[in-house]
PDB file of C-alpha atoms in Angstrom:
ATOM      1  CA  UNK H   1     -25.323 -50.057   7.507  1.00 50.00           C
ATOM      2  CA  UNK H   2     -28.751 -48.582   8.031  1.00 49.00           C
ATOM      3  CA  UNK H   3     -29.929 -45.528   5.898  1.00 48.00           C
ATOM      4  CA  UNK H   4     -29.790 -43.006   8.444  1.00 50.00           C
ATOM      5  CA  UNK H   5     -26.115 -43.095   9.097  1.00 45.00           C
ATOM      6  CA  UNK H   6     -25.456 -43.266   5.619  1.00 41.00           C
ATOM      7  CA  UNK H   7     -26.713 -39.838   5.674  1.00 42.00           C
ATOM      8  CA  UNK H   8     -24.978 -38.556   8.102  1.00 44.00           C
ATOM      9  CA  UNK H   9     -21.941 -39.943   6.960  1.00 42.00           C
ATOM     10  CA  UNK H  10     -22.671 -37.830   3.887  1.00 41.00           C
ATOM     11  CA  UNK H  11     -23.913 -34.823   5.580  1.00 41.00           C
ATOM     12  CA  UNK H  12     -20.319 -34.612   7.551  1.00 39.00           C
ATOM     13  CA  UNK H  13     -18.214 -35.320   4.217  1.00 38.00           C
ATOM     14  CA  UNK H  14     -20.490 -32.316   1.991  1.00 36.00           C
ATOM     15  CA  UNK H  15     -19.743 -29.690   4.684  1.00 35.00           C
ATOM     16  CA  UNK H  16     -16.197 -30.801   5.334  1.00 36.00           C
ATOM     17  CA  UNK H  17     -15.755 -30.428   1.036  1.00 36.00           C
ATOM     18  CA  UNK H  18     -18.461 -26.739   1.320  1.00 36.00           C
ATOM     19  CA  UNK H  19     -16.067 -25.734   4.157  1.00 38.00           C
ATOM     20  CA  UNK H  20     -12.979 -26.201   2.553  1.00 38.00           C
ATOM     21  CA  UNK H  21     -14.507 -24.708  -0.565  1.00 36.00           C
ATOM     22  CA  UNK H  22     -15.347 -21.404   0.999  1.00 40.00           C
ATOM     23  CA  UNK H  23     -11.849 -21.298   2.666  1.00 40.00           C
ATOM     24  CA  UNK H  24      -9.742 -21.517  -0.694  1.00 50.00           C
ATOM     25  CA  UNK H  25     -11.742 -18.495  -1.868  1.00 86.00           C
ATOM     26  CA  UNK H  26      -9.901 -16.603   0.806  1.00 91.00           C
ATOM     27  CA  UNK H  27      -6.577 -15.853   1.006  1.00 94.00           C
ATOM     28  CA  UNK H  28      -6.503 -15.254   4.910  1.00 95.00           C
ATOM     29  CA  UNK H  29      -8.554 -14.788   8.165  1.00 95.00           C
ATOM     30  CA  UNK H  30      -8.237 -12.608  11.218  1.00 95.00           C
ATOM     31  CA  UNK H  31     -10.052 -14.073  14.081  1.00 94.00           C
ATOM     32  CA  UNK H  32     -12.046 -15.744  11.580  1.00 92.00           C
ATOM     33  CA  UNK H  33     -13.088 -13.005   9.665  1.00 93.00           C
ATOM     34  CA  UNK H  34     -12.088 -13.078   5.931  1.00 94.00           C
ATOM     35  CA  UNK H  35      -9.823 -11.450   3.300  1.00 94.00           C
ATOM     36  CA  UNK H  36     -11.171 -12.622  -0.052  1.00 92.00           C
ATOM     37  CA  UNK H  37      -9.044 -13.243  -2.576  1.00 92.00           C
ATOM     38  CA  UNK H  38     -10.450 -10.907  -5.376  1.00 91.00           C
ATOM     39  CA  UNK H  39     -10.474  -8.315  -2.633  1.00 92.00           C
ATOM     40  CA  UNK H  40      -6.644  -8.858  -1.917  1.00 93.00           C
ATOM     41  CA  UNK H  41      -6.101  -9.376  -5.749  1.00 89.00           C
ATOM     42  CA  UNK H  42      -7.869  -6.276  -6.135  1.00 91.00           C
ATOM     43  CA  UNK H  43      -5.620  -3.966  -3.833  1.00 92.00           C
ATOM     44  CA  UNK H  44      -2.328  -5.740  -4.669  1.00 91.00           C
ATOM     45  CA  UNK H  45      -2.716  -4.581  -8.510  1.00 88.00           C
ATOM     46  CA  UNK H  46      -3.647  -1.490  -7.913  1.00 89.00           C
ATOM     47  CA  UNK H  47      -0.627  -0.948  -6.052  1.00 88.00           C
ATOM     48  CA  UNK H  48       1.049  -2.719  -8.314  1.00 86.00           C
ATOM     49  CA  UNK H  49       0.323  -0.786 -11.606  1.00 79.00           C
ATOM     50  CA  UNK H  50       1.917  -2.737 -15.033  1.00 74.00           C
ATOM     51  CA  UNK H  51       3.575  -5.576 -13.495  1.00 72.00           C
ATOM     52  CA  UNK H  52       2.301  -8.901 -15.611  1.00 71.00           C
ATOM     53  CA  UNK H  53       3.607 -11.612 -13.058  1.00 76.00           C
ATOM     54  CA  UNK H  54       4.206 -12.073  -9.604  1.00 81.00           C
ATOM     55  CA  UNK H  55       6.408 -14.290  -7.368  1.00 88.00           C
ATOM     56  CA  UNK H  56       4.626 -16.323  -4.086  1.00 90.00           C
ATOM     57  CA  UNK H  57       7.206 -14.443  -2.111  1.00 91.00           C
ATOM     58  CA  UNK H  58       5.501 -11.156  -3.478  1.00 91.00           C
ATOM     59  CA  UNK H  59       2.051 -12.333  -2.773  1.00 92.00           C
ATOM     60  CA  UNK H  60       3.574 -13.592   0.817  1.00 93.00           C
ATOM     61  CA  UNK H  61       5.727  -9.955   1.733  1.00 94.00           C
ATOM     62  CA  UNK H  62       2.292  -7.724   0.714  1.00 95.00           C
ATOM     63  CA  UNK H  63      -0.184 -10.341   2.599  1.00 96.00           C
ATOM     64  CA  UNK H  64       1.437  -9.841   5.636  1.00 96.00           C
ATOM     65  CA  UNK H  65       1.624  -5.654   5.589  1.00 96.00           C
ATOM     66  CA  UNK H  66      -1.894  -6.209   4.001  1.00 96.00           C
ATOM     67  CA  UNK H  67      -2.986  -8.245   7.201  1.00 97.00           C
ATOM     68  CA  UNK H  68      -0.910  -5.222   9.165  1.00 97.00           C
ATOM     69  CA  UNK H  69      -3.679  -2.527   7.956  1.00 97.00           C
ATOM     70  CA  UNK H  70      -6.921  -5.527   8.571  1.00 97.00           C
ATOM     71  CA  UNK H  71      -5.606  -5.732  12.110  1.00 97.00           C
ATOM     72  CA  UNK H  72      -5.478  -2.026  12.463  1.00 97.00           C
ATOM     73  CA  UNK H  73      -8.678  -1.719  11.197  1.00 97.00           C
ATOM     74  CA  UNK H  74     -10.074  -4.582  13.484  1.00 97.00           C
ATOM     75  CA  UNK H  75      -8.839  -2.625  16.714  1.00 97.00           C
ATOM     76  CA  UNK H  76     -10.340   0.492  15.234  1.00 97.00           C
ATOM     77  CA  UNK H  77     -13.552  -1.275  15.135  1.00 97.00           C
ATOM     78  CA  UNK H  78     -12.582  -3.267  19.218  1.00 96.00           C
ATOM     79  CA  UNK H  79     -12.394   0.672  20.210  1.00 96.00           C
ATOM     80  CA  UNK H  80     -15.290   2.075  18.514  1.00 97.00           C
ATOM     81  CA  UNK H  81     -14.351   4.188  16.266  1.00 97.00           C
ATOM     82  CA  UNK H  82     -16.760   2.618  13.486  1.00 97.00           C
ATOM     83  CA  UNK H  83     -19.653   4.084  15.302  1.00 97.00           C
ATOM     84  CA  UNK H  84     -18.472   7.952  16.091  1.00 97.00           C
ATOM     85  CA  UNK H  85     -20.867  10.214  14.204  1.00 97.00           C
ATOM     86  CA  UNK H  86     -17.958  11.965  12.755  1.00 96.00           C
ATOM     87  CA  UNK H  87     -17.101   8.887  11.149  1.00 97.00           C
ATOM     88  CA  UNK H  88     -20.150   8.133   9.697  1.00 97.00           C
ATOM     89  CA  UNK H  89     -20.642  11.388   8.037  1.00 97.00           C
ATOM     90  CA  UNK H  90     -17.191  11.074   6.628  1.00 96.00           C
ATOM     91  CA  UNK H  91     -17.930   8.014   5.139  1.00 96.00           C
ATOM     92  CA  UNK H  92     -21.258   9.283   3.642  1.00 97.00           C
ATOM     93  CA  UNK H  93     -19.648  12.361   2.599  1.00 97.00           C
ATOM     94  CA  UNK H  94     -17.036  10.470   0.021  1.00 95.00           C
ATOM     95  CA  UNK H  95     -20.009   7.874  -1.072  1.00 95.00           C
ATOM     96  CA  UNK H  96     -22.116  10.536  -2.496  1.00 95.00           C
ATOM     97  CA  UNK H  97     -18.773  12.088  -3.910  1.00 94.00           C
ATOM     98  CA  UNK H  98     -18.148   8.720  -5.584  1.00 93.00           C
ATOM     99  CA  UNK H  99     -21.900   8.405  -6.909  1.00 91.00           C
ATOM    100  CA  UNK H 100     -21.878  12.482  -8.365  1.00 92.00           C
ATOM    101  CA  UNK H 101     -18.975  11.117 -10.355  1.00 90.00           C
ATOM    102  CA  UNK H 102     -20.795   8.450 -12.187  1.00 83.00           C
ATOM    103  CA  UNK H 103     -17.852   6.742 -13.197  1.00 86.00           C
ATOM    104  CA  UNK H 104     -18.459   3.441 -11.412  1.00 87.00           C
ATOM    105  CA  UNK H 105     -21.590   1.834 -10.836  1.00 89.00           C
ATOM    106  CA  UNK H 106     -22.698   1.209  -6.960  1.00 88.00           C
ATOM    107  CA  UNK H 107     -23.579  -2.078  -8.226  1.00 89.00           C
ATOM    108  CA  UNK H 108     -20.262  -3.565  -9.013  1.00 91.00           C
ATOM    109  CA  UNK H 109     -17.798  -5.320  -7.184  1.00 89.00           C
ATOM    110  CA  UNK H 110     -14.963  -2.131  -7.723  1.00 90.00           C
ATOM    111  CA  UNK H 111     -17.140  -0.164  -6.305  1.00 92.00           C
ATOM    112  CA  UNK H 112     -17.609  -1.995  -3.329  1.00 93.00           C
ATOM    113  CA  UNK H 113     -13.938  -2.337  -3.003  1.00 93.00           C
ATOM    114  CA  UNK H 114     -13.109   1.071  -3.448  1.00 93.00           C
ATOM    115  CA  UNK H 115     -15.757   2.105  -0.682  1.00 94.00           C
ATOM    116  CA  UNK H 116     -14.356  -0.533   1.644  1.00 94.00           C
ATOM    117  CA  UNK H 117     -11.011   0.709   0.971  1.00 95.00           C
ATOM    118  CA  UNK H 118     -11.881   4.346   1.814  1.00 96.00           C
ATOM    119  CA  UNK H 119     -13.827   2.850   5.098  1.00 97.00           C
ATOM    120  CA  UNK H 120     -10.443   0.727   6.246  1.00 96.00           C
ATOM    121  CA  UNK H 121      -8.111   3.920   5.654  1.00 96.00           C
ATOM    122  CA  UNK H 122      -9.917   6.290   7.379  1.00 97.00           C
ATOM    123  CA  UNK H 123     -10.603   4.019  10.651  1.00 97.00           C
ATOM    124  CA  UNK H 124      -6.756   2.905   9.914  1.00 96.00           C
ATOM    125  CA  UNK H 125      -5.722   6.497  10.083  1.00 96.00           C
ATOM    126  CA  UNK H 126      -7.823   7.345  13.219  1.00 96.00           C
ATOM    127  CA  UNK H 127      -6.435   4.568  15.018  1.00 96.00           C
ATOM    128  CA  UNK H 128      -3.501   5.438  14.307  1.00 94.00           C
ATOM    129  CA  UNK H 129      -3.690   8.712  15.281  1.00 92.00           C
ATOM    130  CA  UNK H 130      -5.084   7.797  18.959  1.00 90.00           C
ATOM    131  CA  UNK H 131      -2.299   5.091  18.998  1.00 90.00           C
ATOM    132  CA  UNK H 132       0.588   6.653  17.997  1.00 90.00           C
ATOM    133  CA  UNK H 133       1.007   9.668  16.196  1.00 86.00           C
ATOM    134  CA  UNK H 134      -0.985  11.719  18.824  1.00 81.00           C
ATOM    135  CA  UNK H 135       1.212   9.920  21.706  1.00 76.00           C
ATOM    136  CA  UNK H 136       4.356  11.267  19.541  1.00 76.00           C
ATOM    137  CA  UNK H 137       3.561  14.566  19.480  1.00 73.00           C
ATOM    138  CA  UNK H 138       1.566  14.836  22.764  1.00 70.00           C
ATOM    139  CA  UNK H 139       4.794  13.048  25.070  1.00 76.00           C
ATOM    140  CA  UNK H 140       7.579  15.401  24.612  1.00 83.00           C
ATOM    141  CA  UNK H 141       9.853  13.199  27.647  1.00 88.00           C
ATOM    142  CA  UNK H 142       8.869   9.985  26.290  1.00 88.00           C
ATOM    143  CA  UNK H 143      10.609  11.414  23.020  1.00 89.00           C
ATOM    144  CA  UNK H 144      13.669  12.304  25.047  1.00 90.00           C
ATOM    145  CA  UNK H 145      13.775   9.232  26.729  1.00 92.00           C
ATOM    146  CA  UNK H 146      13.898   7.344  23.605  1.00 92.00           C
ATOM    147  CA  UNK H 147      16.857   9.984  22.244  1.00 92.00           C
ATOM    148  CA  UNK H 148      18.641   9.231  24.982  1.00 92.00           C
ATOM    149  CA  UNK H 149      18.247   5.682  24.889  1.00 93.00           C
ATOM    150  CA  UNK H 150      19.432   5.254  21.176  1.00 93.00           C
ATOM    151  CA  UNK H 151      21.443   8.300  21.045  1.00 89.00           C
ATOM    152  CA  UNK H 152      24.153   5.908  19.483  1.00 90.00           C
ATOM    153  CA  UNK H 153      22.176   6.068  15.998  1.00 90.00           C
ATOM    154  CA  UNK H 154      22.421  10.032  16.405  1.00 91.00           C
ATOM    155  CA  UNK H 155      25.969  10.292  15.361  1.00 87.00           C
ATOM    156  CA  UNK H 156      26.390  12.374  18.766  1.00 84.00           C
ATOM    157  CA  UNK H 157      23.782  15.065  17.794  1.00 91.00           C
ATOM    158  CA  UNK H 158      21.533  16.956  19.833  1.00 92.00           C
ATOM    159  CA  UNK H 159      17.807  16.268  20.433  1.00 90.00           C
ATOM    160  CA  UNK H 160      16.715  20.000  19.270  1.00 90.00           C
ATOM    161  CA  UNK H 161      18.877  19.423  15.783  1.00 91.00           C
ATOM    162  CA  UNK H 162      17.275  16.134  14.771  1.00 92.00           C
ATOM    163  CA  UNK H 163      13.888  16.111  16.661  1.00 90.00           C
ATOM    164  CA  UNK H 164      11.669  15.199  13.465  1.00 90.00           C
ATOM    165  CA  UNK H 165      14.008  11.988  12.325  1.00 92.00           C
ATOM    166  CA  UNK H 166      13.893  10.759  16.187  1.00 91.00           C
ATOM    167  CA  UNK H 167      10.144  11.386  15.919  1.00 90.00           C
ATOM    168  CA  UNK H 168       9.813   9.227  12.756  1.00 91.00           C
ATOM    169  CA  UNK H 169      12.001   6.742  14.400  1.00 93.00           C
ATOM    170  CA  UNK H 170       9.895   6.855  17.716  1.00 92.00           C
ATOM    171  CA  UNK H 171       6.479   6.214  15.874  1.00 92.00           C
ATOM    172  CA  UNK H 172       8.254   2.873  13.651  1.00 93.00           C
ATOM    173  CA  UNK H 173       9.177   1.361  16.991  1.00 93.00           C
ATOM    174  CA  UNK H 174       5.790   1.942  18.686  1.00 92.00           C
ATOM    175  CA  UNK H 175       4.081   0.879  15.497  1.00 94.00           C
ATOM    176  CA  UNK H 176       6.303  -1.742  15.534  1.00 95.00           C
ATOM    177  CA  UNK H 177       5.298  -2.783  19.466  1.00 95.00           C
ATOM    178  CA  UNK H 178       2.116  -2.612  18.654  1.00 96.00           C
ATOM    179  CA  UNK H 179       1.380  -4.599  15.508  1.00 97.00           C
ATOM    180  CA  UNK H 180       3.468  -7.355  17.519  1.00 97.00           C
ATOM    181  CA  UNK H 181       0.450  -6.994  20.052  1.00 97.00           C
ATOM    182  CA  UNK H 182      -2.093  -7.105  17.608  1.00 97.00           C
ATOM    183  CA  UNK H 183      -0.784 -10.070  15.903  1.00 97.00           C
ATOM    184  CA  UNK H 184      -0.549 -12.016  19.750  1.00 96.00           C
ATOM    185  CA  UNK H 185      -3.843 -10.759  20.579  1.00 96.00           C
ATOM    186  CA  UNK H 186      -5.647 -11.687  16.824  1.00 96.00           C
ATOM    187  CA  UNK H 187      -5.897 -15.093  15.899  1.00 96.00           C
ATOM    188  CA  UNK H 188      -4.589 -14.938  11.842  1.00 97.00           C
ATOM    189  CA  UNK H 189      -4.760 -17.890   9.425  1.00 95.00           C
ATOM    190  CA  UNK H 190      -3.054 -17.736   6.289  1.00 94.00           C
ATOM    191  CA  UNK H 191      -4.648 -19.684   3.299  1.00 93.00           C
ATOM    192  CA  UNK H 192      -0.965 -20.905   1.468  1.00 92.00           C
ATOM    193  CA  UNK H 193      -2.446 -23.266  -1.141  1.00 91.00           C
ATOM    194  CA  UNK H 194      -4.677 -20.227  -2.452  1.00 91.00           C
ATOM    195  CA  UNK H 195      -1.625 -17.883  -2.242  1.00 90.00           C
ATOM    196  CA  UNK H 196      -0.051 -20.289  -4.447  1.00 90.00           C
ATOM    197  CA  UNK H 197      -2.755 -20.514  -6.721  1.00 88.00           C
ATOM    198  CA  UNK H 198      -2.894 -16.622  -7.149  1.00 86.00           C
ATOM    199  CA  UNK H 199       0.893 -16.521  -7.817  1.00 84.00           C
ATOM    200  CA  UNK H 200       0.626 -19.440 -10.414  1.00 78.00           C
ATOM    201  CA  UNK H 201      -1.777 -17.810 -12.040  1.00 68.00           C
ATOM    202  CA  UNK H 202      -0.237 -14.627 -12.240  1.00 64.00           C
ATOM    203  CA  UNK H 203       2.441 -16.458 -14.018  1.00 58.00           C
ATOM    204  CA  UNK H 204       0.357 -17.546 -16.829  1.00 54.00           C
TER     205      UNK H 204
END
């Protein structure tokens, strides 16, 4: 076996082993971008105020509405909306908000997640704005079509009595169609062994 493809043969094996390395320190991907693990460690406590252990089933249930917001964000980002000026000065308004405060450090990792966060909610809640709240409130007959169509759950009440719950019930089901198009058109990978790990180690 000459030297060469003894190399090679290593070469291949070390970033097989560096790949897999890098992948356990994420708990998931979205068309091959990553959610870290501190990151979604970081958000799940903090949502999650005083509770000492958690369950893989708990990890599992919050990873998936977790992976609900990145793919929101993602089409936020497919239409745009990441480079409107408005946007930007948002975003730059709340940083030097954050800095004034001097309670965090810019050079930490909470800080960075705390600025992410803030960048993913606000380009979560235009998205979902242009995607379905403004279609709610600009489609009056779409509303009425969907009244009529599940007027069974209305107990036989009329549109003008109960417009805001059919409303509320109009945006779950198009939120609903639509994060079941996001998920067909995003490619998502979900890293079980490390969401094992986290809930394991939660536990001790």
């Amino acid at each position: 076996m000459n030297a060469s493809f003894v190399k090679k043969a290593y070469l291949v094996v070390f970033f097989i082993a560096l790949g897999n390395l890098a992948f356990a320190q994420y708990v998931a991907t979205i068309n091959g971008s990553p959610i870290s693990s501190k990151e979604f460690l970081w958000v799940y406590k903090k949502n999650h105020i005083g509770e000492n252990s958690v369950s893989y089933k708990e990890l599992e249930d919050y990873l998936n509405l977790y992976i609900n917001f990145k793919l929101k964000v993602a089409e936020a980002k497919a239409l745009g909306l990441d480079n409107q000026d408005s946007y930007k000065e948002e975003i730059a308004g709340y940083e030097s908000a954050l800095k004034a405060q001097q309670k965090i450090a810019s050079d930490t990792p909470e800080y960075n997640y705390i600025m992410n966060e803030y960048r993913e909610g606000v380009l979560m809640f235009n998205v979902c704005e242009q995607k379905i709240w403004g279609k709610v409130q600009e489609d009056d007959e779409q509303l009425k079509t969907y009244f009529s169509n599940h007027s069974k759950n209305y107990e036989g009440k009329q549109f003008d009595e109960i417009r805001g719950q059919v409303v509320g019930d109009y945006q779950q089901q198009l939120e609903a169609d639509w994060i079941a198009s996001l998920r067909t058109k995003y490619k998502i990978k979900i890293n079980q062994s490390e969401l094992k790990k986290m809930a394991k180690g939660s536990a001790n």
